[in-house]
Amino acid sequence: MTLAEELSAALDELRRDSLERSLRLIESAQEAEVRYGGRDFVMLSSNNYLGLAAHPGLKRAAAEALARWGVGAGASRLIAGSLGPLHELEAALARFKGTEAALVFGSGFLANVGTISALCSPRDVVLSDELNHASIIDGCRLSRATVRVYRHRDPTHLKVLLEESAGARRRLVVTDAVFSMDGDLAPLETIVALACEYRASVMVDEAHAVGVFGPRGEGLGAELGVDKEIDVQMGTLSKALGAYGGYVAGSRALIDFLINRARSFIYTTGLAPALAAAAGAALKIVESEPERSRRLWENAAYLKEGLVALGFRIGPTASPIIPVMVGASETALSLSERLLARGIYVTAIRPPTVPPGTARLRVTPTAAHTREHLARALAAFAEAGRELGLVGGGSAGGTPAGGRGSAFPLR
Ligand SMILES: *Cc1c(COP(=O)(O)O)cnc(C)c1O
């Protein structure tokens, strides 16, 4: 068999198991509604939480930076020099996060991979939540450190692993703040206290928390008042901040060390200056327009309560990420397709992104959605759910669901 034949066979197998993925061409900007195949759809699958991805302020900042600084960064920032907009953004991020310094990476993925592999070596132990993001897992693997995976959100298990790893040179506890596919939260207060007791360091990935949690949108660490005890605060510019790129915030020593040792920072071209300018504009909007985050939470509560009332099984989320649990990949695909037929864009999330048998529709409203968008989505969910036998045939508001109540714990 040629390589192409082997790969085609592998793809056939994925298709048989309802696990094949493909790209859908979107013909508009990433807003509350998107255009696809010549029709408009309510987009409920993006991480554009605050509706900033196509915001005029971000576009203006990017356009101005484009005119002054051009498109490309030329080379690695250590080789061709480091452009002004990146320094401005790093100062703004450090101010926003209340840390001594910050460092921008090409993406959140690159930030995690480079940071974990720079901080840890084969003499070290990384303690990692079992549902951490793929980029954390890959960072752990690249570091060649011993990786001890603790049960999801389980500090008791983490404590056992800390006790067992006393001989390590360095121990790094790493966790998502908001788990990306379930929307539940890491017990950061307990994790920080355990790390202190066992002299371990803590790294938190705030990808889904920045702009969503915290008194000024700084993240979950700030919301819980433990941000000062987190050694490495990682985040992305590409979700609530609507741009692209990743960052790490922390001590000056941490940042200087990463500049010297993070391979995904050193051996890659600097972030495009226009993106840095757009992210800087987003930070200002996050701080000056808290009503965006309020609208996001209101929209999420409305949508979640509606889905629960319809009888859908919602995972134990405590964030605007609403996982509609389906189980089989085939059923998840079918639900997604039926919603699409009704003008609602929600992608099926299947293994290996989530554990086998836990396929779901991950529903994420944004601050930009109107009640009318969300009511349309609920009507479509009701019809599609009934067709698939996922919810009772009665009128909307019938069977109570297996969800965890309607209130978001922190709001
Ligand atoms: C999206 C995501 C990343 C990667 O961020 P990008 O900027 O999109 O590369 C890292 N961690 C988590 C938890 C994420 O959800």
XYZ file of C-alpha atoms and ligand atoms in Angstrom:
426
model
C 0.000 0.000 0.000
C 1.150 3.538 -0.704
C 1.098 6.074 2.106
C -1.994 7.737 0.600
C -3.803 4.353 0.522
C -2.901 3.627 4.132
C -4.131 7.055 5.200
C -7.354 6.660 3.232
C -7.989 3.373 5.027
C -7.381 5.067 8.392
C -9.809 7.838 7.444
C -12.421 5.263 6.368
C -12.153 3.723 9.815
C -12.613 7.108 11.498
C -15.698 7.728 9.332
C -17.156 4.311 10.256
C -16.756 5.192 13.953
C -18.324 8.668 13.515
C -14.953 10.169 14.460
C -13.920 11.802 11.195
C -13.348 15.560 11.289
C -13.443 17.988 8.421
C -13.333 21.729 7.854
C -16.427 23.806 7.134
C -15.867 26.941 5.104
C -17.305 30.015 6.874
C -18.044 32.972 4.621
C -18.226 35.743 7.223
C -16.394 37.107 10.249
C -16.671 35.193 13.516
C -19.677 36.952 15.064
C -22.866 35.882 16.866
C -24.149 34.783 13.463
C -21.929 33.369 10.748
C -22.540 32.663 7.079
C -22.056 29.082 5.923
C -23.139 27.613 2.585
C -24.921 30.860 1.764
C -27.103 30.736 4.913
C -26.876 32.444 8.302
C -26.319 30.395 11.445
C -26.339 31.256 15.123
C -22.755 30.427 16.164
C -22.724 28.605 19.500
C -19.376 26.839 19.215
C -16.788 29.603 19.417
C -14.639 30.769 22.326
C -15.319 34.347 21.305
C -16.881 34.828 24.759
C -17.035 38.613 24.804
C -17.814 39.014 21.114
C -14.489 40.781 20.451
C -13.184 38.727 17.493
C -14.644 41.190 14.960
C -15.036 44.218 17.264
C -14.402 47.593 15.522
C -11.926 48.621 18.247
C -9.791 45.538 17.696
C -9.985 45.905 13.918
C -8.923 49.547 14.174
C -5.994 48.743 16.485
C -4.879 45.940 14.163
C -5.227 48.125 11.058
C -3.219 50.967 12.619
C -0.485 48.577 13.729
C -0.497 46.973 10.306
C 0.045 50.355 8.657
C 2.908 51.295 10.975
C 4.614 47.964 11.720
C 3.790 45.840 8.685
C 2.635 42.239 8.646
C 5.439 39.906 9.723
C 7.765 40.066 12.724
C 10.744 39.138 10.522
C 12.271 36.408 12.668
C 12.474 35.166 16.223
C 12.370 38.116 18.618
C 15.839 37.099 19.840
C 17.284 37.314 16.329
C 15.725 40.232 14.409
C 14.799 42.288 17.454
C 11.511 42.595 19.207
C 8.806 44.931 17.847
C 7.194 47.678 19.918
C 3.580 46.361 19.981
C 4.704 43.137 21.642
C 6.471 45.036 24.426
C 3.431 47.257 24.904
C 1.186 44.218 25.116
C 3.479 42.465 27.586
C 3.503 45.516 29.856
C -0.303 45.709 29.627
C -0.667 41.994 30.398
C 1.618 42.240 33.434
C -0.371 45.230 34.697
C -3.686 43.465 34.031
C -2.584 40.263 35.773
C -0.766 42.070 38.585
C 2.537 40.296 37.927
C 6.096 41.575 37.534
C 6.271 40.583 33.896
C 4.632 38.743 31.013
C 5.813 37.054 27.831
C 3.825 36.665 24.617
C 4.018 33.410 22.639
C 2.780 32.610 19.138
C -0.267 30.821 20.593
C -1.592 29.388 23.831
C -0.560 25.955 22.629
C 3.014 27.147 22.142
C 2.994 28.857 25.550
C 2.062 25.644 27.360
C 4.382 23.398 25.407
C 7.356 25.761 25.772
C 6.816 26.690 29.395
C 6.331 23.212 30.851
C 9.234 21.774 28.866
C 11.481 24.669 29.933
C 10.606 24.410 33.621
C 10.761 20.628 33.953
C 13.366 18.028 33.063
C 13.782 14.283 33.650
C 14.733 15.005 37.282
C 11.357 16.649 37.915
C 7.764 15.586 38.464
C 4.752 17.250 36.840
C 1.427 16.668 38.569
C -1.326 17.103 36.017
C -5.154 16.925 36.151
C -6.445 14.079 33.988
C -8.632 16.440 31.919
C -5.970 19.068 31.225
C -5.760 20.534 27.726
C -3.823 18.697 25.010
C -1.139 21.414 24.957
C -0.396 20.772 28.652
C -0.176 17.043 27.993
C 2.224 17.628 25.103
C 4.298 20.040 27.213
C 4.596 17.336 29.882
C 5.686 14.779 27.288
C 8.262 17.107 25.741
C 9.758 17.881 29.162
C 10.582 14.182 29.681
C 9.762 14.734 33.341
C 7.905 12.072 35.293
C 4.225 12.874 34.824
C 1.796 11.903 37.584
C -1.804 12.359 36.495
C -4.280 13.017 39.299
C -7.991 12.291 39.091
C -10.031 15.174 37.758
C -10.372 17.978 40.336
C -9.295 15.597 43.120
C -7.013 17.265 45.714
C -6.955 14.086 47.832
C -5.349 12.213 44.959
C -3.038 15.147 44.253
C -1.891 15.045 47.896
C -1.053 11.336 47.616
C 0.999 11.983 44.476
C 2.787 14.907 46.161
C 3.690 12.619 49.058
C 4.983 9.990 46.644
C 7.141 12.425 44.684
C 9.217 13.877 47.530
C 12.545 12.974 45.848
C 12.052 15.143 42.779
C 14.260 18.181 42.142
C 11.236 20.288 41.213
C 7.515 19.599 41.347
C 5.063 21.482 39.182
C 1.310 21.162 39.669
C -0.422 22.155 36.452
C -4.125 22.592 35.800
C -6.661 24.246 33.547
C -8.578 26.923 35.510
C -11.779 26.268 33.536
C -11.786 22.824 31.912
C -12.337 23.416 28.249
C -14.744 20.593 27.387
C -16.723 20.420 30.657
C -16.723 23.991 31.886
C -16.041 22.977 35.480
C -13.420 24.710 37.620
C -10.155 23.637 39.215
C -10.165 23.813 43.043
C -7.408 26.419 42.935
C -7.540 27.352 46.643
C -6.873 23.750 47.700
C -4.279 23.201 44.973
C -2.379 26.336 45.992
C -2.487 25.352 49.677
C -1.236 21.815 48.920
C 1.533 23.151 46.693
C 2.627 25.448 49.509
C 2.600 22.596 52.038
C 4.657 20.317 49.764
C 6.890 23.058 48.330
C 5.668 22.508 44.805
C 5.133 25.206 42.166
C 1.788 25.892 40.505
C 0.970 26.632 36.876
C -2.600 27.538 35.889
C -3.948 27.696 32.329
C -6.528 30.502 32.330
C -7.452 30.086 28.617
C -11.217 29.995 29.250
C -11.161 32.169 32.377
C -9.590 35.429 31.209
C -12.315 37.956 30.426
C -14.847 35.629 32.059
C -13.816 35.347 35.738
C -12.208 37.785 38.154
C -13.133 41.259 39.395
C -11.676 42.831 36.213
C -11.672 39.733 34.023
C -8.168 38.667 35.138
C -9.145 35.016 35.511
C -10.199 32.412 38.055
C -7.111 32.869 40.262
C -8.120 36.486 40.851
C -11.779 35.538 41.319
C -10.758 33.170 44.136
C -8.112 35.538 45.519
C -5.213 33.122 45.010
C -3.570 34.615 41.918
C -0.570 35.861 43.903
C 0.181 32.276 44.921
C 0.230 30.970 41.346
C 3.798 30.883 40.035
C 2.939 30.566 36.346
C -0.231 32.148 34.983
C -0.715 31.101 31.391
C -3.460 32.353 29.096
C -4.421 32.918 25.514
C -5.176 36.017 23.463
C -7.439 34.002 21.179
C -10.569 33.296 23.199
C -12.330 36.068 25.163
C -9.660 38.513 23.945
C -10.715 37.868 20.358
C -7.232 37.962 18.768
C -4.514 35.318 18.508
C -1.438 34.388 20.522
C -0.643 33.146 24.015
C 1.115 34.468 27.096
C 2.688 33.600 30.415
C 2.569 36.057 33.328
C 4.640 35.765 36.500
C 7.864 36.887 38.143
C 10.589 38.726 36.225
C 12.858 35.710 36.809
C 10.288 33.345 35.306
C 9.911 35.483 32.193
C 13.670 35.954 31.731
C 14.175 32.224 32.161
C 11.522 31.459 29.519
C 13.146 33.920 27.098
C 16.324 31.850 27.507
C 14.887 28.356 27.644
C 11.403 28.028 26.109
C 12.049 26.451 22.716
C 8.601 27.378 21.386
C 9.495 31.015 22.110
C 13.099 30.978 20.928
C 12.835 29.010 17.684
C 9.778 30.602 16.181
C 8.937 33.935 14.587
C 7.528 36.632 16.847
C 3.764 37.182 16.947
C 2.480 39.479 14.175
C 2.472 43.026 15.608
C -1.102 43.714 14.431
C -2.337 40.805 16.562
C -0.500 42.168 19.603
C -2.125 45.562 19.052
C -5.575 43.961 18.714
C -5.079 41.991 21.941
C -4.006 45.197 23.707
C -7.220 46.879 22.554
C -9.191 43.871 23.824
C -7.606 44.146 27.285
C -8.766 47.775 27.495
C -12.312 46.769 26.521
C -12.348 43.950 29.085
C -11.425 46.442 31.802
C -13.664 49.319 30.688
C -16.790 47.357 29.657
C -17.595 44.895 32.463
C -21.153 44.694 31.089
C -19.829 42.388 28.351
C -18.917 39.716 30.849
C -22.229 40.268 32.650
C -24.103 39.707 29.377
C -22.068 36.566 28.693
C -23.054 35.114 32.082
C -26.705 36.089 31.648
C -26.789 34.475 28.213
C -25.149 31.328 29.545
C -27.613 31.106 32.445
C -30.591 31.581 30.118
C -29.349 28.946 27.690
C -28.405 26.460 30.376
C -31.703 26.801 32.221
C -33.564 26.381 28.938
C -31.635 23.226 28.037
C -32.143 21.773 31.515
C -35.877 22.532 31.318
C -36.077 20.737 27.972
C -34.640 17.641 29.622
C -31.109 17.641 28.234
C -28.361 16.217 30.407
C -25.892 19.019 31.125
C -22.437 18.309 32.567
C -21.454 19.911 35.915
C -20.354 23.222 34.439
C -19.658 26.344 36.497
C -18.719 28.574 33.561
C -20.354 29.762 30.314
C -19.295 26.466 28.682
C -22.428 24.284 28.531
C -21.722 20.616 27.730
C -24.855 18.866 26.448
C -23.943 15.264 27.206
C -24.974 12.793 24.512
C -22.724 9.727 24.895
C -22.315 8.076 21.486
C -20.339 9.933 18.819
C -22.945 8.994 16.212
C -25.745 10.576 18.244
C -23.674 13.700 18.889
C -23.055 14.069 15.138
C -26.713 13.522 14.411
C -27.821 16.136 16.960
C -25.293 18.605 15.553
C -26.549 18.000 11.996
C -30.186 18.425 13.026
C -29.334 21.734 14.712
C -27.442 22.822 11.626
C -30.507 22.089 9.518
C -32.357 24.546 11.802
C -29.779 27.311 11.522
C -27.862 26.582 14.749
C -24.108 25.939 14.568
C -22.911 23.672 17.393
C -20.129 21.201 16.666
C -20.117 17.677 18.090
C -17.161 17.074 20.416
C -16.007 13.469 20.188
C -13.088 11.302 21.322
C -10.167 11.713 21.548
C -10.989 15.317 22.536
C -13.213 13.862 25.296
C -13.113 10.383 26.900
C -14.787 7.512 24.965
C -18.561 7.333 25.462
C -18.818 10.997 26.518
C -19.434 12.691 23.172
C -21.251 15.952 23.613
C -22.323 19.213 22.107
C -20.278 21.945 23.716
C -22.534 24.996 23.650
C -20.893 28.373 24.210
C -22.911 31.568 23.994
C -21.163 34.923 23.767
C -21.911 38.418 25.023
C -22.926 39.285 21.449
C -25.877 36.886 21.262
C -29.369 38.319 21.667
C -32.214 36.612 23.500
C -33.763 35.981 20.107
C -30.684 34.012 18.990
C -30.796 31.930 22.133
C -34.552 31.324 22.004
C -34.123 30.123 18.411
C -31.378 27.782 19.559
C -33.562 26.369 22.346
C -36.445 25.762 19.927
C -34.069 23.914 17.594
C -32.643 21.867 20.484
C -36.190 20.927 21.550
C -37.120 19.630 18.097
C -33.817 17.910 17.370
C -33.657 16.383 20.862
C -37.172 14.965 20.495
C -36.395 13.512 17.059
C -33.435 11.648 18.538
C -35.279 10.603 21.697
C -32.787 12.519 23.857
C -35.544 14.468 25.587
C -39.168 13.676 26.332
C -41.831 14.269 23.689
C -43.829 16.624 25.933
C -43.938 20.378 25.710
C -40.830 22.438 26.412
C -40.247 22.806 30.121
C -41.312 19.204 30.765
C -38.953 16.664 32.293
C -36.404 17.985 34.728
C -32.885 17.102 33.649
C -29.983 15.392 35.317
C -28.119 18.717 35.341
C -26.781 20.286 38.486
C -29.334 22.958 39.186
C -29.518 26.257 37.461
C -27.245 28.547 39.429
C -23.638 29.119 38.499
C -21.823 28.808 41.816
C -19.792 31.954 41.451
C -22.347 34.336 39.995
C -7.504 26.814 23.576
C -6.685 26.365 24.708
C -5.294 26.451 24.668
C -4.555 26.858 23.425
O -4.697 28.204 23.160
P -4.507 28.753 21.660
O -4.157 30.169 21.841
O -5.804 28.530 20.960
O -3.405 27.947 21.040
C -4.593 26.107 25.798
N -5.222 25.686 26.917
C -6.555 25.544 26.970
C -7.190 25.081 28.234
C -7.332 25.873 25.866
O -8.640 25.699 25.909
